Coordinates of C-alpha atoms in Angstrom, one line a residue:
Chain A
M1 CA -25.4 -197.5 2.9
I2 CA -25.7 -200.4 0.5
E3 CA -28.4 -201.5 2.5
L4 CA -29.9 -198.7 3.0
F5 CA -30.0 -199.1 -1.0
E6 CA -31.0 -202.2 -1.7
K7 CA -34.2 -202.0 0.7
A8 CA -35.7 -198.6 -0.2
V9 CA -35.0 -198.9 -3.6
P10 CA -37.2 -201.8 -4.5
V11 CA -40.2 -200.4 -2.7
L12 CA -39.3 -196.9 -4.3
F13 CA -39.6 -198.8 -7.9
E14 CA -42.8 -200.0 -6.9
G15 CA -44.1 -196.9 -6.4
F16 CA -42.0 -194.9 -9.2
W17 CA -44.8 -197.6 -12.3
I18 CA -47.6 -197.1 -10.0
T19 CA -46.7 -192.9 -10.0
L20 CA -46.2 -192.3 -13.2
R21 CA -49.7 -195.1 -14.8
I22 CA -51.8 -192.7 -12.9
G23 CA -49.6 -189.0 -14.0
L24 CA -50.4 -189.8 -17.8
L25 CA -54.0 -191.2 -17.0
A26 CA -54.1 -188.3 -15.2
I27 CA -52.7 -185.6 -17.8
L28 CA -53.7 -187.5 -20.7
F29 CA -57.5 -186.9 -19.4
A30 CA -56.9 -182.7 -18.5
S31 CA -55.0 -182.4 -22.0
L32 CA -58.5 -183.4 -23.4
L33 CA -61.1 -182.4 -21.1
G34 CA -58.8 -178.8 -20.6
L35 CA -59.3 -178.2 -24.8
G36 CA -63.1 -178.8 -24.4
A37 CA -62.9 -176.8 -21.7
A38 CA -61.2 -174.6 -23.3
L39 CA -63.4 -174.5 -27.4
M40 CA -66.2 -173.7 -24.5
R41 CA -64.9 -170.3 -24.0
T42 CA -65.0 -168.9 -26.3
S43 CA -68.1 -170.1 -27.6
T44 CA -70.9 -167.0 -28.6
R45 CA -73.4 -168.8 -26.8
R46 CA -73.2 -167.4 -22.7
L47 CA -74.2 -170.8 -20.9
V48 CA -71.8 -173.4 -22.6
A49 CA -68.8 -170.0 -21.8
G50 CA -70.2 -169.2 -19.0
L51 CA -70.3 -173.7 -17.9
A52 CA -65.9 -173.7 -18.6
F53 CA -65.5 -170.5 -16.8
A54 CA -67.1 -171.8 -13.7
Y55 CA -65.4 -174.9 -14.0
S56 CA -61.8 -173.1 -15.0
T57 CA -62.8 -170.7 -11.6
V58 CA -63.7 -173.2 -9.1
F59 CA -61.2 -176.2 -9.6
R60 CA -58.0 -173.7 -10.0
G61 CA -60.1 -171.5 -6.9
T62 CA -60.4 -175.1 -4.6
P63 CA -57.2 -177.1 -2.8
L64 CA -56.8 -181.0 -5.1
L65 CA -56.4 -182.4 -1.3
I66 CA -60.2 -181.3 -1.0
Q67 CA -61.5 -182.3 -4.9
L68 CA -59.1 -185.7 -4.1
F69 CA -61.5 -186.2 -0.3
L70 CA -64.5 -184.3 -2.2
L71 CA -64.7 -187.3 -5.1
Y72 CA -63.4 -190.4 -3.0
Y73 CA -65.3 -190.1 0.8
G74 CA -67.9 -187.9 -0.3
I75 CA -69.0 -188.7 -3.5
G76 CA -68.8 -192.1 -2.6
T77 CA -71.4 -191.6 0.9
L78 CA -74.5 -191.5 -2.4
D79 CA -76.8 -194.2 -2.6
F80 CA -77.2 -193.4 -5.8
V81 CA -73.1 -193.6 -6.9
H82 CA -73.5 -197.3 -4.9
D83 CA -76.6 -198.0 -7.2
Q84 CA -74.8 -197.8 -10.3
P85 CA -72.4 -200.5 -11.3
A86 CA -69.7 -197.9 -13.8
L87 CA -69.5 -194.8 -10.5
W88 CA -69.0 -196.9 -7.8
W89 CA -66.3 -198.4 -10.1
L90 CA -65.2 -195.6 -10.5
F91 CA -65.8 -193.8 -6.7
S92 CA -64.4 -196.8 -4.7
D93 CA -61.2 -197.9 -6.5
G94 CA -58.1 -195.2 -4.8
A95 CA -56.1 -195.0 -7.9
R96 CA -59.2 -194.6 -10.4
C97 CA -60.1 -191.5 -7.8
A98 CA -57.5 -190.3 -8.2
I99 CA -57.2 -189.7 -11.8
L100 CA -60.6 -188.6 -12.1
A101 CA -59.2 -185.8 -9.6
I102 CA -55.5 -185.0 -11.1
A103 CA -57.6 -184.9 -14.3
L104 CA -60.1 -182.5 -13.2
N105 CA -58.1 -180.1 -11.4
S106 CA -55.1 -180.2 -14.5
G107 CA -58.1 -179.9 -17.3
A108 CA -58.8 -176.4 -15.4
Y109 CA -55.4 -174.9 -15.3
M110 CA -54.5 -176.6 -18.5
S111 CA -57.7 -175.0 -19.9
E112 CA -56.8 -171.7 -19.0
A113 CA -53.2 -171.5 -20.9
I114 CA -55.3 -173.9 -24.4
R115 CA -57.7 -170.6 -24.2
G116 CA -54.6 -168.4 -24.5
G117 CA -53.3 -169.8 -27.8
L118 CA -57.1 -170.0 -28.9
Q119 CA -57.8 -166.3 -28.3
S120 CA -54.2 -165.6 -30.0
V121 CA -55.4 -167.0 -33.3
P122 CA -56.0 -164.4 -35.4
N123 CA -59.9 -163.4 -36.3
G124 CA -58.9 -162.8 -40.5
Q125 CA -57.2 -165.6 -40.7
I126 CA -60.5 -167.6 -39.3
D127 CA -63.0 -166.0 -41.6
A128 CA -59.7 -166.6 -45.0
A129 CA -60.6 -169.8 -43.7
L130 CA -64.2 -170.0 -43.8
S131 CA -64.3 -167.5 -47.4
C132 CA -62.2 -170.4 -49.2
G133 CA -64.9 -172.8 -48.4
M134 CA -64.1 -173.9 -45.8
S135 CA -66.2 -176.4 -42.9
R136 CA -66.0 -175.7 -39.3
L137 CA -64.3 -178.7 -38.6
Q138 CA -61.4 -178.2 -41.6
V139 CA -60.7 -175.1 -40.0
F140 CA -60.5 -176.1 -36.8
R141 CA -58.8 -178.6 -37.7
R142 CA -56.2 -177.1 -40.1
I143 CA -55.6 -173.2 -38.6
R144 CA -57.4 -173.0 -35.1
F145 CA -55.6 -175.7 -34.0
P146 CA -52.2 -175.5 -35.2
L147 CA -51.8 -171.9 -34.5
A148 CA -53.2 -171.9 -31.0
I149 CA -51.3 -175.2 -29.5
R150 CA -48.1 -173.2 -30.5
Q151 CA -49.0 -170.8 -28.8
A152 CA -50.1 -172.2 -25.9
F153 CA -47.2 -175.0 -25.1
P154 CA -44.8 -173.0 -23.0
A155 CA -47.8 -172.5 -20.5
Y156 CA -49.1 -176.4 -21.1
S157 CA -46.3 -178.0 -20.2
N158 CA -45.4 -176.4 -17.0
E159 CA -49.1 -178.2 -16.4
L160 CA -47.8 -181.2 -16.7
V161 CA -44.9 -180.7 -13.6
L162 CA -48.1 -179.3 -11.2
A163 CA -49.9 -182.9 -12.6
I164 CA -47.3 -184.6 -11.8
K165 CA -46.8 -183.3 -8.0
G166 CA -50.2 -184.3 -8.2
T167 CA -50.2 -187.4 -8.1
S168 CA -48.5 -187.5 -4.9
L169 CA -51.4 -187.2 -3.1
A170 CA -52.9 -190.3 -3.8
S171 CA -51.6 -191.6 -0.8
T172 CA -54.0 -189.7 1.1
I173 CA -56.2 -191.6 0.3
A174 CA -54.5 -195.4 0.6
V175 CA -53.1 -195.4 -2.5
M176 CA -49.9 -196.5 -2.3
E177 CA -47.4 -194.7 -4.8
L178 CA -44.1 -193.3 -4.8
T179 CA -44.9 -191.1 -1.7
G180 CA -46.4 -193.4 -0.4
F181 CA -43.9 -196.1 0.2
A182 CA -41.4 -192.6 1.3
R183 CA -43.6 -191.7 4.0
R184 CA -43.7 -195.1 6.0
L185 CA -40.0 -195.4 4.7
M186 CA -39.7 -192.2 6.5
S187 CA -41.1 -192.9 9.9
Q188 CA -40.3 -196.2 9.9
S189 CA -36.9 -196.1 9.7
Y190 CA -34.3 -192.1 10.5
L191 CA -33.5 -193.0 6.6
I192 CA -35.3 -189.2 5.9
V193 CA -33.4 -187.0 4.4
E194 CA -31.9 -191.1 2.3
T195 CA -35.7 -191.6 0.7
F196 CA -36.4 -188.2 0.2
I197 CA -33.2 -187.9 -1.9
I198 CA -33.8 -191.2 -4.1
A199 CA -37.6 -190.5 -4.3
G200 CA -37.0 -186.7 -5.6
L201 CA -34.5 -188.5 -8.0
L202 CA -37.3 -190.1 -9.5
Y203 CA -39.8 -187.5 -9.1
L204 CA -36.7 -185.3 -11.3
A205 CA -36.6 -188.4 -13.2
I206 CA -39.9 -188.3 -14.5
N207 CA -40.5 -184.3 -14.4
V208 CA -37.2 -184.2 -16.8
T209 CA -38.4 -186.7 -19.2
L210 CA -41.9 -185.5 -19.8
L211 CA -40.0 -181.6 -20.4
G212 CA -37.7 -182.9 -22.7
C213 CA -40.3 -184.6 -24.4
A214 CA -42.4 -181.4 -24.7
W215 CA -38.9 -179.2 -25.4
L216 CA -39.0 -181.9 -28.7
V217 CA -42.7 -180.8 -29.7
E218 CA -42.5 -178.1 -29.1
R219 CA -39.5 -177.8 -31.6
G220 CA -40.8 -180.4 -34.1
L221 CA -44.1 -177.2 -33.9
R222 CA -41.7 -174.3 -34.9
I223 CA -39.9 -176.9 -37.4
Q224 CA -43.7 -177.6 -39.2
A225 CA -44.1 -174.1 -38.9
R226 CA -41.5 -172.9 -40.7
D227 CA -42.3 -175.6 -44.1
Chain B
M1 CA -78.8 -182.4 3.0
I2 CA -80.3 -178.7 4.5
S3 CA -81.2 -180.3 7.7
S4 CA -78.1 -182.6 8.2
L5 CA -76.7 -178.5 7.0
H6 CA -78.4 -176.9 10.3
D7 CA -77.5 -179.9 12.7
I8 CA -73.7 -180.2 11.8
L9 CA -73.4 -175.8 12.1
S10 CA -75.3 -176.1 15.1
A11 CA -72.9 -179.3 16.2
G12 CA -69.6 -176.8 16.5
W13 CA -68.3 -177.6 13.1
G14 CA -68.7 -174.4 12.0
T15 CA -67.1 -173.2 14.2
L16 CA -64.5 -174.9 14.0
L17 CA -64.3 -174.7 10.5
L18 CA -63.7 -171.1 11.0
R19 CA -61.0 -170.9 13.4
G20 CA -59.5 -173.5 11.1
A21 CA -60.1 -170.9 8.0
G22 CA -58.5 -168.6 10.4
M23 CA -55.7 -170.8 10.9
T24 CA -55.0 -171.3 7.3
V25 CA -55.4 -167.4 6.5
F26 CA -52.7 -166.8 9.3
I27 CA -49.7 -169.8 7.8
S28 CA -50.4 -169.2 4.6
L29 CA -49.4 -165.3 5.8
C30 CA -46.6 -166.2 7.8
G31 CA -45.7 -168.5 5.2
I32 CA -45.5 -166.1 2.2
C33 CA -43.1 -163.0 4.6
L34 CA -40.9 -166.6 5.3
G35 CA -41.4 -167.4 1.2
M36 CA -40.5 -163.1 0.3
A37 CA -38.0 -162.7 2.1
I38 CA -36.3 -165.9 0.3
G39 CA -37.0 -164.4 -3.2
I40 CA -35.8 -161.6 -2.1
A41 CA -32.7 -162.5 -1.4
G42 CA -32.7 -165.3 -3.3
A43 CA -33.6 -162.4 -6.9
A44 CA -30.3 -160.4 -4.8
L45 CA -27.9 -163.5 -5.1
K46 CA -29.0 -165.3 -8.9
A47 CA -28.2 -161.0 -9.6
G48 CA -25.4 -160.0 -8.1
G49 CA -23.8 -163.2 -6.2
G50 CA -20.8 -165.3 -6.9
W51 CA -21.1 -168.5 -9.0
L52 CA -21.6 -171.2 -5.5
A53 CA -24.4 -168.6 -4.9
R54 CA -26.2 -169.1 -7.5
G55 CA -25.7 -172.6 -7.7
A56 CA -26.7 -173.2 -4.6
I57 CA -30.0 -171.4 -5.8
G58 CA -30.8 -172.7 -9.2
L59 CA -30.2 -175.6 -7.1
Y60 CA -32.9 -174.7 -4.7
T61 CA -35.9 -174.0 -7.0
L62 CA -35.2 -177.1 -9.0
I63 CA -35.3 -179.3 -6.4
V64 CA -38.4 -178.0 -4.4
R65 CA -40.1 -176.9 -7.8
S66 CA -40.1 -180.2 -9.0
V67 CA -40.7 -182.2 -6.4
P68 CA -44.1 -183.0 -4.6
E69 CA -45.0 -180.6 -1.9
L70 CA -46.4 -183.5 0.1
L71 CA -42.7 -185.1 0.2
I72 CA -40.9 -181.4 0.9
I73 CA -43.8 -181.6 3.9
Y74 CA -42.8 -184.8 4.8
L75 CA -38.9 -184.6 4.6
L76 CA -39.3 -181.2 7.1
F77 CA -41.8 -183.2 9.1
F78 CA -39.9 -186.1 10.1
G79 CA -36.7 -184.2 9.2
T80 CA -37.2 -182.4 13.1
V81 CA -39.8 -184.8 14.6
Q82 CA -38.0 -186.3 17.1
P83 CA -34.9 -183.4 17.4
A84 CA -37.8 -181.5 18.5
A85 CA -39.0 -184.1 20.6
D86 CA -36.0 -183.9 22.3
L87 CA -36.2 -180.3 22.7
A88 CA -39.7 -180.2 24.2
D89 CA -38.9 -182.5 26.3
W90 CA -35.3 -181.5 28.0
L91 CA -37.2 -177.8 27.9
N92 CA -40.5 -179.2 30.0
W93 CA -43.0 -177.7 27.4
D94 CA -44.1 -181.5 26.4
D95 CA -47.7 -179.5 25.6
L96 CA -46.4 -176.8 22.7
M97 CA -45.5 -180.5 21.2
S98 CA -48.7 -180.4 19.6
T99 CA -50.0 -177.4 19.0
V100 CA -46.8 -174.8 18.2
F101 CA -44.2 -177.4 16.0
P102 CA -47.2 -178.1 13.4
V103 CA -47.6 -174.4 12.9
L104 CA -44.0 -174.0 12.6
V105 CA -43.6 -176.8 10.0
G106 CA -46.1 -175.6 8.1
I107 CA -44.3 -172.3 7.9
L108 CA -41.5 -173.1 6.7
A109 CA -42.6 -175.4 4.5
I110 CA -44.8 -172.2 3.2
G111 CA -42.1 -170.6 3.2
L112 CA -39.3 -172.9 1.8
I113 CA -41.6 -174.0 -1.5
S114 CA -43.3 -170.4 -2.3
G115 CA -39.5 -168.8 -1.9
S116 CA -38.9 -171.2 -5.0
Y117 CA -41.5 -169.1 -7.1
S118 CA -40.6 -166.4 -5.7
V119 CA -37.0 -166.1 -6.8
E120 CA -38.1 -165.7 -10.5
V121 CA -40.8 -163.4 -9.6
F122 CA -38.3 -160.7 -8.2
R123 CA -35.9 -161.8 -10.8
G124 CA -38.2 -160.8 -13.6
A125 CA -39.6 -158.1 -11.0
F126 CA -35.7 -156.3 -10.7
K127 CA -35.4 -156.8 -14.7
A128 CA -38.2 -154.6 -15.3
I129 CA -37.2 -151.2 -13.8
D130 CA -34.8 -149.1 -16.2
P131 CA -31.8 -148.9 -14.7
G132 CA -31.5 -145.0 -16.1
Q133 CA -33.8 -144.0 -12.8
I134 CA -30.8 -145.2 -10.5
E135 CA -29.0 -143.7 -11.9
A136 CA -31.1 -140.7 -12.4
A137 CA -31.8 -140.7 -8.2
R138 CA -28.3 -140.9 -7.0
A139 CA -26.8 -138.4 -9.8
I140 CA -30.2 -136.0 -7.5
G141 CA -27.8 -136.6 -4.7
M142 CA -29.5 -139.6 -3.3
D143 CA -27.8 -142.4 -1.4
R144 CA -27.6 -146.2 -1.9
R145 CA -30.3 -146.2 1.3
Q146 CA -32.1 -143.4 -0.4
C147 CA -32.6 -145.1 -3.3
L148 CA -33.6 -148.3 -2.3
W149 CA -36.6 -147.0 -0.3
R150 CA -37.4 -144.4 -2.8
I151 CA -37.0 -145.8 -6.0
T152 CA -36.1 -149.5 -5.9
L153 CA -38.8 -150.6 -3.2
P154 CA -42.2 -149.1 -4.5
Q155 CA -41.3 -150.6 -8.2
L156 CA -40.0 -153.4 -7.3
L157 CA -42.9 -154.5 -5.0
W158 CA -45.7 -152.8 -8.1
Y159 CA -43.4 -155.1 -10.4
A160 CA -43.9 -158.2 -8.9
L161 CA -47.7 -158.2 -7.8
P162 CA -48.8 -160.3 -9.9
G163 CA -46.2 -162.9 -9.7
A164 CA -46.8 -162.8 -6.4
N165 CA -50.9 -163.1 -6.2
N166 CA -50.1 -166.3 -8.1
V167 CA -47.8 -167.8 -5.6
W168 CA -49.9 -166.2 -2.5
Q169 CA -52.6 -168.4 -4.0
N170 CA -51.0 -171.6 -4.2
A171 CA -49.7 -171.3 -0.5
L172 CA -53.4 -170.4 0.2
K173 CA -53.5 -173.9 -1.1
D174 CA -50.2 -175.5 -0.5
T175 CA -51.6 -175.5 3.3
A176 CA -54.4 -178.1 2.9
L177 CA -50.9 -180.8 3.1
I178 CA -50.0 -179.7 6.2
S179 CA -53.5 -181.2 7.7
L180 CA -51.2 -184.3 6.8
V181 CA -49.0 -183.8 9.4
G182 CA -51.2 -182.8 11.9
L183 CA -52.3 -179.2 12.0
V184 CA -55.7 -178.8 12.6
E185 CA -55.9 -175.9 9.7
L186 CA -59.0 -175.6 7.2
M187 CA -58.6 -179.3 5.5
R188 CA -58.0 -181.4 9.6
A189 CA -60.8 -179.7 10.0
A190 CA -63.3 -180.7 8.3
V191 CA -61.8 -184.6 8.2
L192 CA -62.5 -184.0 11.4
G193 CA -65.9 -183.2 10.8
A194 CA -66.1 -185.5 8.5
A195 CA -64.8 -188.3 10.2
A196 CA -67.6 -187.1 14.0
T197 CA -71.3 -186.2 11.8
R198 CA -70.5 -189.2 8.9
A199 CA -71.2 -186.2 6.0
P200 CA -67.8 -185.8 4.5
L201 CA -69.6 -184.9 1.1
T202 CA -71.2 -182.0 3.0
L203 CA -68.4 -181.2 5.3
Y204 CA -65.8 -181.3 2.3
L205 CA -67.8 -178.7 0.5
L206 CA -67.9 -175.5 3.4
A207 CA -64.8 -176.8 3.6
G208 CA -64.0 -175.9 0.1
I209 CA -66.5 -173.4 -0.1
L210 CA -64.4 -171.5 2.4
Y211 CA -60.5 -171.6 1.1
F212 CA -62.5 -170.6 -1.6
L213 CA -64.4 -167.4 0.0
I214 CA -60.2 -166.5 1.0
G215 CA -58.9 -167.2 -2.9
V216 CA -61.5 -165.1 -4.1
C217 CA -61.7 -161.8 -1.0
S218 CA -57.7 -161.5 -1.5
Q219 CA -57.7 -161.8 -5.3
G220 CA -60.2 -158.6 -5.1
M221 CA -57.3 -157.1 -2.5
F222 CA -54.9 -157.9 -5.0
V223 CA -56.1 -156.3 -7.9
W224 CA -57.0 -152.9 -5.5
A225 CA -53.6 -152.8 -4.5
E226 CA -52.9 -153.1 -8.2
R227 CA -54.9 -150.1 -8.9
H228 CA -53.2 -148.1 -5.3
F229 CA -49.6 -148.6 -5.5
G230 CA -49.7 -148.6 -9.4
R231 CA -51.3 -144.9 -9.7
G232 CA -47.4 -142.7 -10.6
M233 CA -47.1 -145.8 -12.7
Q234 CA -49.7 -145.9 -15.4
G235 CA -49.6 -142.0 -15.7
A236 CA -46.2 -142.9 -16.7
A237 CA -47.2 -145.8 -19.2
R238 CA -48.9 -143.7 -20.9

């Protein structure tokens, strides 16, 4: 048992940090994408709203694994991707592809959560702010965004867990993160349940910490609302 | 791109993809049936079981929902592959090991994963049924079984439909992960085709379109089911 921990724990911890890095970067980009797509969805221009709808439908309707394989194995075969150094930098590296795929996938789900929040802001409040003489940007910063994010935050925080779980797929394109190392330990040794428990606890730790932070933010938002 | 698409389809990869899609639907359907059973039993235990049963269900949903699906599939696969191989060897069913075993692991994995989400779906649906209706059914002389079949279950299923739709869509997409332990479903068919034809972009796009179509069709069926089974309900709600 002690031997197991000496062997498995350092290896899994190595993967843990990579999982954490991929997950947090993906969540950052996904949040920006989700907010952008949600704003596009509420646009009065048909084309803009339609594009955002198509994005969220396609990325929510297909498995993340296929999106990841399309980006990593598919896009990488295109000639112009080889010729563009910036594109090649992005698509030649497994970890970068994984961050991109999870961000695109998770962003699609987040855009639905944030859209719900944006639509819950009463039109009268926006009209009132506009008639006070605020610019569109000011209305967004002071009225629409704060009100929308309060409404959308619980649904948004669910997506954080899903994004972290999505990072496990990076192991399928040869990125050695937590699940990748766990898989290797499971198939090399007979320590299957033990490896699962340690890796599972590490995932649990990330998710519980994230949800704890989300809970703090949610509480903070409510206190602000009372002022 | 168009010519390569024609080559790929005439080389038989199209049929393999379609057969893979059939396997995907089969695994998802069997898996979600298992998941529904787990969900109904779990919801009943959470509502009326002792503290031990409630704790066990809570622990199960917490673990399955916060650990990546892929890791759960690896646990089920690597945890059972050795005993299953020994059993197949003993029974002289070695050929079944490569065909039936991944299917069973897949159904079990999808069942356990979708079950953890179904528990909450059915718990919500149980709560949505007005207890007065069950009292009324008992008062007009129905026994417990009649009450369950005529009053509770029809309403329970209708209230659970929107949640079950979400669980189904996720189950459908989670089956793609079973390809990583050797099951030849849609995703694995695309991987095999991509390796053989050296046209990964086309193959993965085709597979993605098939996943999307299965999702859209089942979405339509859920919309129909909600309208069909909710006829009496919507009238009552108004």
